[in-house]
Amino acid sequence: MAAPPPQGKIHLKTSFKSTQTIESIYTGGKVCISQDEQFLITTVGEDIDVIEIKTGKKLWRLKGDTEIITMFAITPDGHTLVSASRSLLLKTWDLRTGTLVRSLKAHDAPIIVMDIDRTSSLVATGSADGTVKVWDIAGGFCTHNFKGHGGVISAVLFHPDQQAKAWLYSGADDCTVRVWDLKTRKGLAVLESHVSVVRGLAVTHSGNTLISGSRDKVVNVWDLTTMKLATTYPIYETLETVGILQKGKIQNIGDKDVSDKDMFYTAGDAGVIRIWDLRSGELIAKQKEEKGSKSGISDVLYNTTSQQLVSITSDQNILFFDVENDLKRVKQIVGYNDEIIDVAYIGEEETHLAVAANSEQIRVFNLKEFECDLIYGHTDIVICLDRNTDGTLLASGSKDNTAKVWTLDLENEDADERYKCIGSCVGHTEAIGAVALTKKTDGLLLTGSQDRTIKCWDLSTADLDEPDENLRFKSHYTVQAHEKDINTIAIAPNDKVFATGSQDKLAKIWNLQEGTLVGTCKGHKRGVWSVKFSPVDQCLATSSGDRTIKIWSLNDFSCLRTFEGHTNSILKVDFMTSGLQLVSCGSDGLVKLWTIRTNECVTTLDNHTEKIWALAVRKDENMVVTGGADSMINMWEDFTEIEYAEKKAAKADQVLKEQELSNYLARKDWKNAITLALSLEQPFRLLQLFNQIIQDRPEHDTSVTGLVAVDKVLLGLSPDQTAKLLGYVRDWNTHAKNMRAAQTVLNTILRQRKVQEMIEIPGIKDLLDGLLPYSDRHFQRVEALTVRSYVVDYTVQAMDLMSLVGGMDDMDMDDEETEEGEGKSLRAQRKAEEELMAKERHEALAAARAATAHTSTTQEPAATVAEAAEGEEEDAEEDEGDDSEDSEDDEDEQNEESSDEDME
């Protein structure tokens, strides 16, 4: 671990972690808000997310079955969610625990619409098979099955007062509305008037009037007492949803008194919510149309507590409108960001993040709260962003060939007053791919375009107090800068020069005031994606599609250093740590931190799955933000100092614990020593401890390990500690020299615990699988050594017998010289003794052969068996030699006896 930097010197950064992410929470489909307005439930592909509206915290992700969710609904009590997918399964979830309660097949085709009654006991489902079914939520069984529609069911609705009228309404693409009686299980009426798909149904609070909205651009009002059409209101837009507002709860809408009016709302492909008088058909209020917005509305939710209408747009935005405040937008939630193209910190405290996300709107995320503002103005996709030094101005470039400058007042409570366009830059003939604001003053804006030109715009004519969005800035100069598309522009900290990078593989340095070329940096083999000036040195950093970063001198435009490490195009680069480090991101989905002095990549950050287009560094350099094609924005926080402090504290704690361990060992406090060695994860110290205990085993000791106290310690270990110790034993057991300690500890653990206790040890199966092969090998080796020890015993015994026989022979020779006249009786006695000794030798030989045969039956290595066989052959040859010598001695004795007889 490196030592901390001296006080007063710059601390190089070494560690970043992703502490916050902004990702997709809605990808299209159904959206619900709980009745208490605390939770937002959205569809994310095949899953469902449950999110706190206030904080944005994700409570649950209800995992799907690999099929797209087609519809879901929550019970009014907020305890249960019922979902349907293309797999034709109807699932019931407990929202209090986020668990699946039940799953069953509901229809023969996907469920398109769903509604739950006010008692939270019944759910109605309408399917593409043309049937409407009613299900008991608690029991999970079907109570009704209504057939009659001639097409896909497009709307279902329970009557709000089931006690008075147990009715169910349904609409379909056969352009009819049917009324069903749940008690008689029959159809009451068929309401025909629409000429297109019925998309919305609603019943007034009196329960006597039904309204239906259709894609034929009209709303029909039905009298439920006569089942006849009462009136028709033309809406002049293709409708996707209709609903009834609570009567008496809303006193005023804007400056209109609506306390005694029955009102309904509509929304459709025009992307605007409208509120109408049910009796007269008069338009009461209309949502303000956003400039440049092209999205329609797929659904509208009614929050009865806060009296808000929530629109779900076709571009996956969730917008909250205050009904009493003349449908003023009060909150926005971006469900899906699509591909992140560029990001920039804005605000004096840099508490907000401006994002260009493959759409016409600029998204501004409040990093402290679960909220996002949309800046409307461009008519095509926004490609690039830049901010001034204090974060109060924002410049944007778009595919609509224009650049716009926005003034920011992020603390304003009125969302419409937070972002004001102060003027536009019109003059390029193709999409603008790069913008840059001057650093010291707010007087100039540079734009680079795919038309290969650079324009310098004078912003001094803008009125920041009373901005005019129709103002067009004038261009100081236009320069034909490159031969291919211009990807990036950067202005030097002193506002004297600026740099451009292009697909023509060149980076060029220009005079800012005059627009004249100062120098060209040649060396990249592919297009230049990003350029950045050092905040302290006279140098420029460039990143390229050739997977390199280069640093250039601004004096002679020579390449000073080249950094290699990315595996694909490097799309963004920036300086950090007072110009001592670089941070880069690329198409390989990685963020890398570099130290310039050593040309070393310090760390690599990986939390993206696609190419990373955007990178921004906060002023204090404690946070880096990246955004990529995976629709994810990552906030990387600097953890260098925190990690250093943690490592320092951990090292100090380690030293203290090691000293404690030494003290325990000195005091022979085995319990604390073993426990502490396990917590310190020091298997070698443990091995030494057990070897010492085994070596110092007292006489007449009956314990397994060598000390009764150690046996008790091993018995008292927790399952996790036992698992860790068995892991060490498994490793020790792989070496023959540590086998004794390993087998002793294993024997202690297995003897003292029951089978049920062993099963509770985490990972016991894998541990035993690792212990068995080596234990079997150790036992085979010990058995083979035992058998071979018998051969040694036999050899020693045979050598003793041979020395004894040799001594007897010498005695015979002396007797022959001194006592030649001894009689036959004495010779016969010696002969009997010799025969007895020969018999004993033969029995010893038979025992050795039996031991050798037993050795061959064990699984001893081939080399050991061969050695034993060679030993047997040598012993047999020696025995044969002894037998021949004995026979020759007998013949000599017989000859001597015959000669003695002749002499007599």
PDB file of C-alpha atoms in Angstrom, residues 612-819:
ATOM      1  CA  ILE A 612     -20.007   5.234 -23.466  1.00  0.00           C
ATOM      2  CA  TRP A 613     -20.688   8.421 -25.380  1.00  0.00           C
ATOM      3  CA  ALA A 614     -20.787  10.976 -22.570  1.00  0.00           C
ATOM      4  CA  LEU A 615     -18.402  11.976 -19.773  1.00  0.00           C
ATOM      5  CA  ALA A 616     -18.371  14.953 -17.418  1.00  0.00           C
ATOM      6  CA  VAL A 617     -16.224  15.816 -14.379  1.00  0.00           C
ATOM      7  CA  ARG A 618     -17.579  17.873 -11.512  1.00  0.00           C
ATOM      8  CA  LYS A 619     -15.633  20.967 -10.451  1.00  0.00           C
ATOM      9  CA  ASP A 620     -14.396  19.459  -7.203  1.00  0.00           C
ATOM     10  CA  GLU A 621     -13.398  16.312  -9.148  1.00  0.00           C
ATOM     11  CA  ASN A 622     -15.005  14.098  -6.511  1.00  0.00           C
ATOM     12  CA  MET A 623     -17.596  12.908  -8.997  1.00  0.00           C
ATOM     13  CA  VAL A 624     -17.434  11.740 -12.603  1.00  0.00           C
ATOM     14  CA  VAL A 625     -20.586  11.045 -14.571  1.00  0.00           C
ATOM     15  CA  THR A 626     -20.806   8.823 -17.657  1.00  0.00           C
ATOM     16  CA  GLY A 627     -23.666   7.924 -19.978  1.00  0.00           C
ATOM     17  CA  GLY A 628     -23.847   5.378 -22.748  1.00  0.00           C
ATOM     18  CA  ALA A 629     -25.845   3.542 -25.330  1.00  0.00           C
ATOM     19  CA  ASP A 630     -27.212   1.227 -22.614  1.00  0.00           C
ATOM     20  CA  SER A 631     -29.522   4.076 -21.460  1.00  0.00           C
ATOM     21  CA  MET A 632     -27.695   4.199 -18.128  1.00  0.00           C
ATOM     22  CA  ILE A 633     -26.077   7.154 -16.381  1.00  0.00           C
ATOM     23  CA  ASN A 634     -23.444   6.289 -13.769  1.00  0.00           C
ATOM     24  CA  MET A 635     -22.212   8.602 -11.021  1.00  0.00           C
ATOM     25  CA  TRP A 636     -18.658   7.614 -10.046  1.00  0.00           C
ATOM     26  CA  GLU A 637     -17.555   8.955  -6.673  1.00  0.00           C
ATOM     27  CA  ASP A 638     -13.925   9.346  -5.619  1.00  0.00           C
ATOM     28  CA  PHE A 639     -13.170   6.802  -2.880  1.00  0.00           C
ATOM     29  CA  THR A 640      -9.396   7.253  -2.801  1.00  0.00           C
ATOM     30  CA  GLU A 641      -9.184   8.896   0.601  1.00  0.00           C
ATOM     31  CA  ILE A 642     -11.878   6.689   2.076  1.00  0.00           C
ATOM     32  CA  GLU A 643     -10.146   3.524   0.908  1.00  0.00           C
ATOM     33  CA  TYR A 644      -6.793   4.759   2.189  1.00  0.00           C
ATOM     34  CA  ALA A 645      -8.310   5.486   5.602  1.00  0.00           C
ATOM     35  CA  GLU A 646     -10.003   2.086   5.635  1.00  0.00           C
ATOM     36  CA  LYS A 647      -6.767   0.281   4.710  1.00  0.00           C
ATOM     37  CA  LYS A 648      -4.849   2.211   7.335  1.00  0.00           C
ATOM     38  CA  ALA A 649      -7.399   1.364  10.011  1.00  0.00           C
ATOM     39  CA  ALA A 650      -7.514  -2.256   8.884  1.00  0.00           C
ATOM     40  CA  LYS A 651      -3.723  -2.512   9.031  1.00  0.00           C
ATOM     41  CA  ALA A 652      -3.627  -1.053  12.538  1.00  0.00           C
ATOM     42  CA  ASP A 653      -6.356  -3.425  13.628  1.00  0.00           C
ATOM     43  CA  GLN A 654      -4.453  -6.315  12.045  1.00  0.00           C
ATOM     44  CA  VAL A 655      -1.323  -5.444  14.014  1.00  0.00           C
ATOM     45  CA  LEU A 656      -3.277  -5.310  17.263  1.00  0.00           C
ATOM     46  CA  LYS A 657      -4.963  -8.621  16.613  1.00  0.00           C
ATOM     47  CA  GLU A 658      -1.702 -10.315  15.704  1.00  0.00           C
ATOM     48  CA  GLN A 659      -0.218  -9.085  18.970  1.00  0.00           C
ATOM     49  CA  GLU A 660      -3.240 -10.445  20.805  1.00  0.00           C
ATOM     50  CA  LEU A 661      -2.763 -13.769  19.056  1.00  0.00           C
ATOM     51  CA  SER A 662       0.870 -13.906  20.144  1.00  0.00           C
ATOM     52  CA  ASN A 663      -0.197 -13.152  23.721  1.00  0.00           C
ATOM     53  CA  TYR A 664      -2.809 -15.920  23.649  1.00  0.00           C
ATOM     54  CA  LEU A 665      -0.263 -18.401  22.342  1.00  0.00           C
ATOM     55  CA  ALA A 666       2.229 -17.388  25.022  1.00  0.00           C
ATOM     56  CA  ARG A 667      -0.432 -17.864  27.717  1.00  0.00           C
ATOM     57  CA  LYS A 668      -1.606 -21.080  26.048  1.00  0.00           C
ATOM     58  CA  ASP A 669      -5.102 -19.655  25.838  1.00  0.00           C
ATOM     59  CA  TRP A 670      -6.029 -22.051  23.050  1.00  0.00           C
ATOM     60  CA  LYS A 671      -9.671 -21.077  22.771  1.00  0.00           C
ATOM     61  CA  ASN A 672      -9.040 -17.409  22.055  1.00  0.00           C
ATOM     62  CA  ALA A 673      -5.947 -18.220  19.987  1.00  0.00           C
ATOM     63  CA  ILE A 674      -7.832 -20.558  17.644  1.00  0.00           C
ATOM     64  CA  THR A 675     -10.823 -18.219  17.378  1.00  0.00           C
ATOM     65  CA  LEU A 676      -8.654 -15.193  16.667  1.00  0.00           C
ATOM     66  CA  ALA A 677      -6.495 -17.056  14.143  1.00  0.00           C
ATOM     67  CA  LEU A 678      -9.675 -18.048  12.320  1.00  0.00           C
ATOM     68  CA  SER A 679     -10.950 -14.457  12.298  1.00  0.00           C
ATOM     69  CA  LEU A 680      -7.570 -13.212  11.050  1.00  0.00           C
ATOM     70  CA  GLU A 681      -7.630 -15.904   8.349  1.00  0.00           C
ATOM     71  CA  GLN A 682      -4.132 -17.143   9.166  1.00  0.00           C
ATOM     72  CA  PRO A 683      -4.101 -20.862   8.335  1.00  0.00           C
ATOM     73  CA  PHE A 684      -0.312 -21.146   8.703  1.00  0.00           C
ATOM     74  CA  ARG A 685      -0.414 -19.916  12.308  1.00  0.00           C
ATOM     75  CA  LEU A 686      -3.203 -22.401  13.003  1.00  0.00           C
ATOM     76  CA  LEU A 687      -1.169 -25.219  11.474  1.00  0.00           C
ATOM     77  CA  GLN A 688       1.827 -24.333  13.617  1.00  0.00           C
ATOM     78  CA  LEU A 689      -0.406 -24.226  16.667  1.00  0.00           C
ATOM     79  CA  PHE A 690      -1.853 -27.711  16.057  1.00  0.00           C
ATOM     80  CA  ASN A 691       1.567 -29.178  15.227  1.00  0.00           C
ATOM     81  CA  GLN A 692       2.961 -27.800  18.482  1.00  0.00           C
ATOM     82  CA  ILE A 693       0.060 -29.250  20.479  1.00  0.00           C
ATOM     83  CA  ILE A 694       0.460 -32.675  18.846  1.00  0.00           C
ATOM     84  CA  GLN A 695       4.229 -32.643  19.375  1.00  0.00           C
ATOM     85  CA  ASP A 696       3.905 -31.711  23.063  1.00  0.00           C
ATOM     86  CA  ARG A 697       1.222 -34.325  23.819  1.00  0.00           C
ATOM     87  CA  PRO A 698       1.573 -35.389  27.490  1.00  0.00           C
ATOM     88  CA  GLU A 699       1.933 -39.039  28.452  1.00  0.00           C
ATOM     89  CA  HIS A 700      -1.244 -40.983  29.091  1.00  0.00           C
ATOM     90  CA  ASP A 701      -3.268 -38.240  27.340  1.00  0.00           C
ATOM     91  CA  THR A 702      -6.677 -39.438  26.098  1.00  0.00           C
ATOM     92  CA  SER A 703      -7.631 -36.411  23.980  1.00  0.00           C
ATOM     93  CA  VAL A 704      -7.723 -36.451  20.182  1.00  0.00           C
ATOM     94  CA  THR A 705      -5.595 -33.394  19.488  1.00  0.00           C
ATOM     95  CA  GLY A 706      -3.221 -33.665  22.426  1.00  0.00           C
ATOM     96  CA  LEU A 707      -5.052 -31.387  24.854  1.00  0.00           C
ATOM     97  CA  VAL A 708      -8.586 -31.777  26.195  1.00  0.00           C
ATOM     98  CA  ALA A 709      -8.981 -27.982  26.171  1.00  0.00           C
ATOM     99  CA  VAL A 710      -8.332 -27.861  22.416  1.00  0.00           C
ATOM    100  CA  ASP A 711     -10.883 -30.618  21.845  1.00  0.00           C
ATOM    101  CA  LYS A 712     -13.452 -28.507  23.666  1.00  0.00           C
ATOM    102  CA  VAL A 713     -12.552 -25.435  21.646  1.00  0.00           C
ATOM    103  CA  LEU A 714     -13.083 -27.292  18.359  1.00  0.00           C
ATOM    104  CA  LEU A 715     -16.405 -28.606  19.668  1.00  0.00           C
ATOM    105  CA  GLY A 716     -17.586 -25.095  20.518  1.00  0.00           C
ATOM    106  CA  LEU A 717     -16.905 -23.549  17.100  1.00  0.00           C
ATOM    107  CA  SER A 718     -19.877 -22.123  15.218  1.00  0.00           C
ATOM    108  CA  PRO A 719     -20.905 -23.675  11.872  1.00  0.00           C
ATOM    109  CA  ASP A 720     -19.266 -20.807   9.951  1.00  0.00           C
ATOM    110  CA  GLN A 721     -16.042 -21.111  11.939  1.00  0.00           C
ATOM    111  CA  THR A 722     -16.084 -24.892  11.475  1.00  0.00           C
ATOM    112  CA  ALA A 723     -16.536 -24.441   7.733  1.00  0.00           C
ATOM    113  CA  LYS A 724     -13.559 -22.074   7.612  1.00  0.00           C
ATOM    114  CA  LEU A 725     -11.418 -24.482   9.665  1.00  0.00           C
ATOM    115  CA  LEU A 726     -12.391 -27.420   7.437  1.00  0.00           C
ATOM    116  CA  GLY A 727     -11.353 -25.330   4.455  1.00  0.00           C
ATOM    117  CA  TYR A 728      -7.909 -24.941   5.991  1.00  0.00           C
ATOM    118  CA  VAL A 729      -7.813 -28.666   6.823  1.00  0.00           C
ATOM    119  CA  ARG A 730      -8.624 -29.470   3.212  1.00  0.00           C
ATOM    120  CA  ASP A 731      -5.660 -27.365   2.084  1.00  0.00           C
ATOM    121  CA  TRP A 732      -3.309 -28.845   4.684  1.00  0.00           C
ATOM    122  CA  ASN A 733      -4.392 -32.343   3.713  1.00  0.00           C
ATOM    123  CA  THR A 734      -3.010 -31.941   0.214  1.00  0.00           C
ATOM    124  CA  HIS A 735       0.575 -32.086   1.555  1.00  0.00           C
ATOM    125  CA  ALA A 736       1.957 -35.211   3.193  1.00  0.00           C
ATOM    126  CA  LYS A 737       4.033 -33.258   5.711  1.00  0.00           C
ATOM    127  CA  ASN A 738       0.876 -31.561   7.067  1.00  0.00           C
ATOM    128  CA  MET A 739      -1.239 -34.699   6.937  1.00  0.00           C
ATOM    129  CA  ARG A 740      -0.944 -35.551  10.621  1.00  0.00           C
ATOM    130  CA  ALA A 741      -2.272 -32.210  11.859  1.00  0.00           C
ATOM    131  CA  ALA A 742      -5.019 -32.171   9.223  1.00  0.00           C
ATOM    132  CA  GLN A 743      -6.223 -35.683  10.039  1.00  0.00           C
ATOM    133  CA  THR A 744      -6.076 -34.980  13.777  1.00  0.00           C
ATOM    134  CA  VAL A 745      -8.270 -31.879  13.490  1.00  0.00           C
ATOM    135  CA  LEU A 746     -10.625 -33.661  11.087  1.00  0.00           C
ATOM    136  CA  ASN A 747     -10.885 -36.613  13.462  1.00  0.00           C
ATOM    137  CA  THR A 748     -11.716 -34.257  16.336  1.00  0.00           C
ATOM    138  CA  ILE A 749     -14.453 -32.473  14.387  1.00  0.00           C
ATOM    139  CA  LEU A 750     -16.067 -35.657  13.059  1.00  0.00           C
ATOM    140  CA  ARG A 751     -15.997 -37.493  16.381  1.00  0.00           C
ATOM    141  CA  GLN A 752     -17.538 -34.692  18.396  1.00  0.00           C
ATOM    142  CA  ARG A 753     -20.399 -33.780  16.081  1.00  0.00           C
ATOM    143  CA  LYS A 754     -23.539 -35.571  15.026  1.00  0.00           C
ATOM    144  CA  VAL A 755     -24.511 -36.013  11.401  1.00  0.00           C
ATOM    145  CA  GLN A 756     -27.247 -33.389  11.664  1.00  0.00           C
ATOM    146  CA  GLU A 757     -24.743 -30.853  13.014  1.00  0.00           C
ATOM    147  CA  MET A 758     -22.358 -31.592  10.148  1.00  0.00           C
ATOM    148  CA  ILE A 759     -25.110 -31.067   7.576  1.00  0.00           C
ATOM    149  CA  GLU A 760     -25.703 -27.545   8.916  1.00  0.00           C
ATOM    150  CA  ILE A 761     -22.103 -26.530   8.150  1.00  0.00           C
ATOM    151  CA  PRO A 762     -22.063 -24.274   5.049  1.00  0.00           C
ATOM    152  CA  GLY A 763     -20.545 -25.957   1.993  1.00  0.00           C
ATOM    153  CA  ILE A 764     -19.903 -29.246   3.813  1.00  0.00           C
ATOM    154  CA  LYS A 765     -20.381 -31.316   0.646  1.00  0.00           C
ATOM    155  CA  ASP A 766     -17.669 -29.495  -1.281  1.00  0.00           C
ATOM    156  CA  LEU A 767     -15.341 -29.603   1.723  1.00  0.00           C
ATOM    157  CA  LEU A 768     -15.740 -33.355   2.118  1.00  0.00           C
ATOM    158  CA  ASP A 769     -15.319 -33.880  -1.615  1.00  0.00           C
ATOM    159  CA  GLY A 770     -11.957 -32.129  -1.324  1.00  0.00           C
ATOM    160  CA  LEU A 771     -10.895 -34.108   1.763  1.00  0.00           C
ATOM    161  CA  LEU A 772     -11.778 -37.646   0.654  1.00  0.00           C
ATOM    162  CA  PRO A 773      -9.297 -38.234  -2.230  1.00  0.00           C
ATOM    163  CA  TYR A 774      -6.229 -37.054  -0.335  1.00  0.00           C
ATOM    164  CA  SER A 775      -7.273 -38.816   2.875  1.00  0.00           C
ATOM    165  CA  ASP A 776      -7.638 -42.072   0.967  1.00  0.00           C
ATOM    166  CA  ARG A 777      -4.204 -41.560  -0.571  1.00  0.00           C
ATOM    167  CA  HIS A 778      -2.645 -40.910   2.865  1.00  0.00           C
ATOM    168  CA  PHE A 779      -4.176 -44.081   4.345  1.00  0.00           C
ATOM    169  CA  GLN A 780      -2.930 -46.175   1.429  1.00  0.00           C
ATOM    170  CA  ARG A 781       0.585 -44.822   1.896  1.00  0.00           C
ATOM    171  CA  VAL A 782       0.534 -45.504   5.653  1.00  0.00           C
ATOM    172  CA  GLU A 783      -0.717 -49.052   5.081  1.00  0.00           C
ATOM    173  CA  ALA A 784       1.990 -49.687   2.507  1.00  0.00           C
ATOM    174  CA  LEU A 785       4.668 -48.398   4.896  1.00  0.00           C
ATOM    175  CA  THR A 786       3.330 -50.657   7.625  1.00  0.00           C
ATOM    176  CA  VAL A 787       3.571 -53.699   5.385  1.00  0.00           C
ATOM    177  CA  ARG A 788       7.078 -52.793   4.302  1.00  0.00           C
ATOM    178  CA  SER A 789       8.116 -52.476   7.944  1.00  0.00           C
ATOM    179  CA  TYR A 790       7.425 -56.237   8.381  1.00  0.00           C
ATOM    180  CA  VAL A 791       9.977 -56.964   5.656  1.00  0.00           C
ATOM    181  CA  VAL A 792      12.534 -54.947   7.619  1.00  0.00           C
ATOM    182  CA  ASP A 793      11.749 -56.945  10.785  1.00  0.00           C
ATOM    183  CA  TYR A 794      12.194 -60.204   8.896  1.00  0.00           C
ATOM    184  CA  THR A 795      15.488 -59.061   7.400  1.00  0.00           C
ATOM    185  CA  VAL A 796      16.877 -58.142  10.831  1.00  0.00           C
ATOM    186  CA  GLN A 797      15.744 -61.484  12.272  1.00  0.00           C
ATOM    187  CA  ALA A 798      17.298 -63.420   9.404  1.00  0.00           C
ATOM    188  CA  MET A 799      20.577 -61.575   9.879  1.00  0.00           C
ATOM    189  CA  ASP A 800      20.559 -62.577  13.565  1.00  0.00           C
ATOM    190  CA  LEU A 801      20.004 -66.222  12.633  1.00  0.00           C
ATOM    191  CA  MET A 802      22.822 -66.169  10.111  1.00  0.00           C
ATOM    192  CA  SER A 803      25.260 -64.791  12.679  1.00  0.00           C
ATOM    193  CA  LEU A 804      24.186 -67.478  15.120  1.00  0.00           C
ATOM    194  CA  VAL A 805      24.722 -70.247  12.536  1.00  0.00           C
ATOM    195  CA  GLY A 806      28.139 -68.873  11.686  1.00  0.00           C
ATOM    196  CA  GLY A 807      29.121 -69.041  15.374  1.00  0.00           C
ATOM    197  CA  MET A 808      28.031 -72.683  15.613  1.00  0.00           C
ATOM    198  CA  ASP A 809      30.144 -73.624  12.588  1.00  0.00           C
ATOM    199  CA  ASP A 810      33.235 -72.153  14.221  1.00  0.00           C
ATOM    200  CA  MET A 811      32.529 -74.123  17.351  1.00  0.00           C
ATOM    201  CA  ASP A 812      32.299 -77.333  15.283  1.00  0.00           C
ATOM    202  CA  MET A 813      35.717 -76.767  13.754  1.00  0.00           C
ATOM    203  CA  ASP A 814      37.298 -76.212  17.172  1.00  0.00           C
ATOM    204  CA  ASP A 815      35.633 -79.326  18.515  1.00  0.00           C
ATOM    205  CA  GLU A 816      36.977 -81.396  15.636  1.00  0.00           C
ATOM    206  CA  GLU A 817      40.568 -80.262  16.374  1.00  0.00           C
ATOM    207  CA  THR A 818      40.466 -80.742  20.187  1.00  0.00           C
ATOM    208  CA  GLU A 819      37.937 -83.544  20.642  1.00  0.00           C
TER     209      GLU A 819
END
